[in-house]
JSON list of C-alpha atoms in Angstrom, two decimals:
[
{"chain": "A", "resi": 1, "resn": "UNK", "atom": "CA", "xyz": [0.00, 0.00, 0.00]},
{"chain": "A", "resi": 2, "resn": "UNK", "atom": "CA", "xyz": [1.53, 2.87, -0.97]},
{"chain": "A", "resi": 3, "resn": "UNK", "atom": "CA", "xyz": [0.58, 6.55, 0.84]},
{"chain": "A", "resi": 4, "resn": "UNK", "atom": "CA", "xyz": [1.60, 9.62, 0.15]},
{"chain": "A", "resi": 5, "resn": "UNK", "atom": "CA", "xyz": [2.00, 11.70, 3.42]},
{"chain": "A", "resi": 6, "resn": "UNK", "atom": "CA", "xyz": [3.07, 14.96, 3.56]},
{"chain": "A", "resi": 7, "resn": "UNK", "atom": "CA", "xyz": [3.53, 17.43, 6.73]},
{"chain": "A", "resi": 8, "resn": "UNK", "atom": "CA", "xyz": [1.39, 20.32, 5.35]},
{"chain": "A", "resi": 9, "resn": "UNK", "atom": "CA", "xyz": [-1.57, 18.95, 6.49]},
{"chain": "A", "resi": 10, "resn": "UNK", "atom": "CA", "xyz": [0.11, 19.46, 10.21]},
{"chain": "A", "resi": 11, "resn": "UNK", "atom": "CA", "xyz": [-0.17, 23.01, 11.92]},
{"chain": "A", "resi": 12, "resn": "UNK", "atom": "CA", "xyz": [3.38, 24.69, 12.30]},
{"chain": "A", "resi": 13, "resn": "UNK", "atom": "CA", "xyz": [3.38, 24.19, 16.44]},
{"chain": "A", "resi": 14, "resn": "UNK", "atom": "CA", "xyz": [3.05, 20.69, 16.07]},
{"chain": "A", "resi": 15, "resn": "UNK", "atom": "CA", "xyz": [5.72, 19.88, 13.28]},
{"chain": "A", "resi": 16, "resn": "UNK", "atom": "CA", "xyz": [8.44, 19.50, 15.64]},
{"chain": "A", "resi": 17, "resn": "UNK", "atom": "CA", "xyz": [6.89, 16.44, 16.88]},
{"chain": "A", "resi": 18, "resn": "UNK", "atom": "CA", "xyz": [7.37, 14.55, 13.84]},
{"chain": "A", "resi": 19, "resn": "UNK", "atom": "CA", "xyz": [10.93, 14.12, 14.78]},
{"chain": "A", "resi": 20, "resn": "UNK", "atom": "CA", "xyz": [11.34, 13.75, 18.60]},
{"chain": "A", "resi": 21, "resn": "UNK", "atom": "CA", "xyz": [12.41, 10.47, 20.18]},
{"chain": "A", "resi": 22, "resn": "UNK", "atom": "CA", "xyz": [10.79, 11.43, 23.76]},
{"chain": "A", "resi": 23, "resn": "UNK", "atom": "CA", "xyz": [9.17, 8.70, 25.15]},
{"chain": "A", "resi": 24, "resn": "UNK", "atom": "CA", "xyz": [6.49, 11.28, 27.02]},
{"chain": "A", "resi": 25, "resn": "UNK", "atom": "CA", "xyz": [5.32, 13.89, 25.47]},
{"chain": "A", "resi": 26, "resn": "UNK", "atom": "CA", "xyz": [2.94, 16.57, 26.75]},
{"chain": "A", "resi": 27, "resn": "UNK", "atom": "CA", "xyz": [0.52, 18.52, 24.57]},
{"chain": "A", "resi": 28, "resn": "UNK", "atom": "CA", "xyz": [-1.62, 21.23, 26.40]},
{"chain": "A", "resi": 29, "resn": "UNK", "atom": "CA", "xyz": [-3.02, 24.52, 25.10]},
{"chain": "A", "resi": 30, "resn": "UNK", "atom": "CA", "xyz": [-6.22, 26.23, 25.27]},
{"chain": "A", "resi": 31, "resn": "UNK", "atom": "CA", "xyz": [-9.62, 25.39, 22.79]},
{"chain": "A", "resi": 32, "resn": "UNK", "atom": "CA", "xyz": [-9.38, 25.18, 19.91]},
{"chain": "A", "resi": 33, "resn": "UNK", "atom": "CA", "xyz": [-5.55, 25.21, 19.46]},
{"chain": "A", "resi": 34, "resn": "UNK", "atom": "CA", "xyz": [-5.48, 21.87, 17.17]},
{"chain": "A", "resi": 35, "resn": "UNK", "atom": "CA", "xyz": [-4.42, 19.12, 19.66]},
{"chain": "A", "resi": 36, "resn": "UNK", "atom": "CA", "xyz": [-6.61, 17.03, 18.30]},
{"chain": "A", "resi": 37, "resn": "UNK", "atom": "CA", "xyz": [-6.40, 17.57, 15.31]},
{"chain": "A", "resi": 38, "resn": "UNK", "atom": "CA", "xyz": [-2.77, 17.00, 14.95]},
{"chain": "A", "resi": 39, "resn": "UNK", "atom": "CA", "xyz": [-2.69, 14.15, 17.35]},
{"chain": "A", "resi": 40, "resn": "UNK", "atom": "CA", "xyz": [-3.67, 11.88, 14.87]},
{"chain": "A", "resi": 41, "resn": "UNK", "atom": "CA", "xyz": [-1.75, 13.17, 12.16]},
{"chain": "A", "resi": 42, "resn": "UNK", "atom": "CA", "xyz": [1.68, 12.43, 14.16]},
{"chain": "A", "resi": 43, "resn": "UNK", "atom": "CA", "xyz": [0.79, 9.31, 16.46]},
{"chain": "A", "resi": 44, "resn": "UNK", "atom": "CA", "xyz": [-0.16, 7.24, 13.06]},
{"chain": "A", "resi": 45, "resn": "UNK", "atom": "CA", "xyz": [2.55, 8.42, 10.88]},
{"chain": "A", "resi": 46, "resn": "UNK", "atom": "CA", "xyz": [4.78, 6.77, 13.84]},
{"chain": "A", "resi": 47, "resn": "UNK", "atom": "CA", "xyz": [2.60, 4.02, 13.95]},
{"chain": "A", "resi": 48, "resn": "UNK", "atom": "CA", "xyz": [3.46, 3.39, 10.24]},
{"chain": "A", "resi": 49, "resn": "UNK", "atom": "CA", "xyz": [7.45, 4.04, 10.69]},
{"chain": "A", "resi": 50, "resn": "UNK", "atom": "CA", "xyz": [8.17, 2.07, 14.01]},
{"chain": "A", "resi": 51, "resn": "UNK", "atom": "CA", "xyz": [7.18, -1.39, 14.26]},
{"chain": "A", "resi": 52, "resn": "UNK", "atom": "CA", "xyz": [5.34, -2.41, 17.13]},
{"chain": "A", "resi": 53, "resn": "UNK", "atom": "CA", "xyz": [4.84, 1.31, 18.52]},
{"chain": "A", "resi": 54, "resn": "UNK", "atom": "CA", "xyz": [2.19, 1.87, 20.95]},
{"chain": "A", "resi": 55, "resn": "UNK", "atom": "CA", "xyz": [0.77, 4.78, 22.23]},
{"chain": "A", "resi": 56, "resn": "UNK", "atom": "CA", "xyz": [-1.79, 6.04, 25.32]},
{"chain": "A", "resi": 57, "resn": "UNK", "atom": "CA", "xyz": [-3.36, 9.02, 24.70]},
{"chain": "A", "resi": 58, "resn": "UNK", "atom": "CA", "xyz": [-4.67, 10.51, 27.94]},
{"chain": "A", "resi": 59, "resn": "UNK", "atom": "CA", "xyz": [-7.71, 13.43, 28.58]},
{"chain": "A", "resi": 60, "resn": "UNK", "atom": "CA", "xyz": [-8.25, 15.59, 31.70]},
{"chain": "A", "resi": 61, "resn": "UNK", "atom": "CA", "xyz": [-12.10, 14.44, 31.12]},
{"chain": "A", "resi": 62, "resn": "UNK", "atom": "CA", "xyz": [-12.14, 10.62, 30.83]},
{"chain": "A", "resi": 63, "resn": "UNK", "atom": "CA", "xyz": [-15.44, 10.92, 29.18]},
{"chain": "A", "resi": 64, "resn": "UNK", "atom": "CA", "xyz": [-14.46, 12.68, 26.41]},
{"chain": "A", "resi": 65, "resn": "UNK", "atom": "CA", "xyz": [-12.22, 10.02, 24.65]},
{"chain": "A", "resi": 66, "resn": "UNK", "atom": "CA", "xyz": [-14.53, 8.82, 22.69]},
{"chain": "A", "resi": 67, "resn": "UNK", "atom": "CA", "xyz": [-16.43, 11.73, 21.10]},
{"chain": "A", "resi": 68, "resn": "UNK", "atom": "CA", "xyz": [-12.63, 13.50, 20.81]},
{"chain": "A", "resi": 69, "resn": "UNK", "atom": "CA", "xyz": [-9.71, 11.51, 20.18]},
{"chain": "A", "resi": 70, "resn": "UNK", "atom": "CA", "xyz": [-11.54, 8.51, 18.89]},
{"chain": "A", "resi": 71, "resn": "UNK", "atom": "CA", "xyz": [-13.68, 9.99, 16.30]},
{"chain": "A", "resi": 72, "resn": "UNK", "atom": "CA", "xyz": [-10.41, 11.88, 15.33]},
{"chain": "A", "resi": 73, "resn": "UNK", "atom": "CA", "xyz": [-8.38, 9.40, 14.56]},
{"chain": "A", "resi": 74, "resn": "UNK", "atom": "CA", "xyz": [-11.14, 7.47, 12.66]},
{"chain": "A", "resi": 75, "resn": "UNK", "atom": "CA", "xyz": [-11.98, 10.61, 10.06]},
{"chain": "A", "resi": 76, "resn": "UNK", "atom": "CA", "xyz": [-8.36, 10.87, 9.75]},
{"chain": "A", "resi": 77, "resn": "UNK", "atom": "CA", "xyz": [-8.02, 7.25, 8.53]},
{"chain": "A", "resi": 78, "resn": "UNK", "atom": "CA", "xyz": [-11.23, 7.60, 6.79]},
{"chain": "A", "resi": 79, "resn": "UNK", "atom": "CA", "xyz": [-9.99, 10.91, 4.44]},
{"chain": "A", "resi": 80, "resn": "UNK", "atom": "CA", "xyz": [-6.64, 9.66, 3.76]},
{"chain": "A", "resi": 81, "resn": "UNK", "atom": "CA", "xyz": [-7.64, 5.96, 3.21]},
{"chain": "A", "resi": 82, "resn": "UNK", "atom": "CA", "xyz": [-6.25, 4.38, 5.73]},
{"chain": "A", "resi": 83, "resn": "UNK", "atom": "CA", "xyz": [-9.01, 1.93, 7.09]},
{"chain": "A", "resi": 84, "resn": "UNK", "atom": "CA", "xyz": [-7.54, -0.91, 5.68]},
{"chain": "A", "resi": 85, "resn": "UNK", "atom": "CA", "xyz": [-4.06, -0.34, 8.31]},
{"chain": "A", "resi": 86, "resn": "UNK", "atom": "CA", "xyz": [-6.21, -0.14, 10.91]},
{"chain": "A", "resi": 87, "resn": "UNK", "atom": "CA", "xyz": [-8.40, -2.39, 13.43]},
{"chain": "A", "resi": 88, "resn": "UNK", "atom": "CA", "xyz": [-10.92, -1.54, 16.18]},
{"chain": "A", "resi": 89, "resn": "UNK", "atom": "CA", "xyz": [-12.55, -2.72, 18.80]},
{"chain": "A", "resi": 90, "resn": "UNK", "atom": "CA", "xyz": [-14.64, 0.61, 19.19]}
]
C-alpha cells in the first residue's frame, strides 16, 4: 500500500513532533488550538514508521475520549484511506 503523506496537512506548532524520540510527550493549550487535530496526524505516521509502537493518549475528562480523540483518529483514517491499516474494537 503505498501513501503519500506529507507534513502540510500538520499546523506549524506541532511539526516539531514529527521528529522527537521522547518517550512522554505533553501537549496542552487552550480550545481550539489543534491538539486534536494534529494528534492523529503524528501518532499514526509513527505508527506506520516504528514497528510495534504503541501509544496512550490521555484526557483531563475521561469521558471525552470517545467523542474527541476517537472519532479523530477514525476521520483521519477515513480521508486519507487508511481503514484498511487499521483495526478496532470501538
Amino acid at each position: 500500500m503505498l501513501i503519500e503523506w506529507t507534513k502540510k496537512i500538520t499546523l506549524d506548532p506541532y511539526l516539531p513532533l514529527y521528529e522527537t524520540d521522547a518517550k512522554i510527550i505533553f501537549i496542552w493549550g487552550g480550545r481550539d488550538s489543534g491538539k486534536s487535530f494534529a494528534m492523529p496526524q503524528i501518532l499514526t505516521r509513527k505508527a506506520l514508521m516504528y514497528k510495534g509502537f504503541r501509544c496512550m493518549l490521555v484526557r483531563k475528562q475521561l469521558n471525552t475520549v470517545k467523542s474527541s480523540m476517537f472519532d479523530r483518529f477514525y476521520n483521519f483514517f477515513d480521508t486519507y484511506k487508511l481503514n484498511g491499516i487499521v483495526s478496532s474494537t470501538k
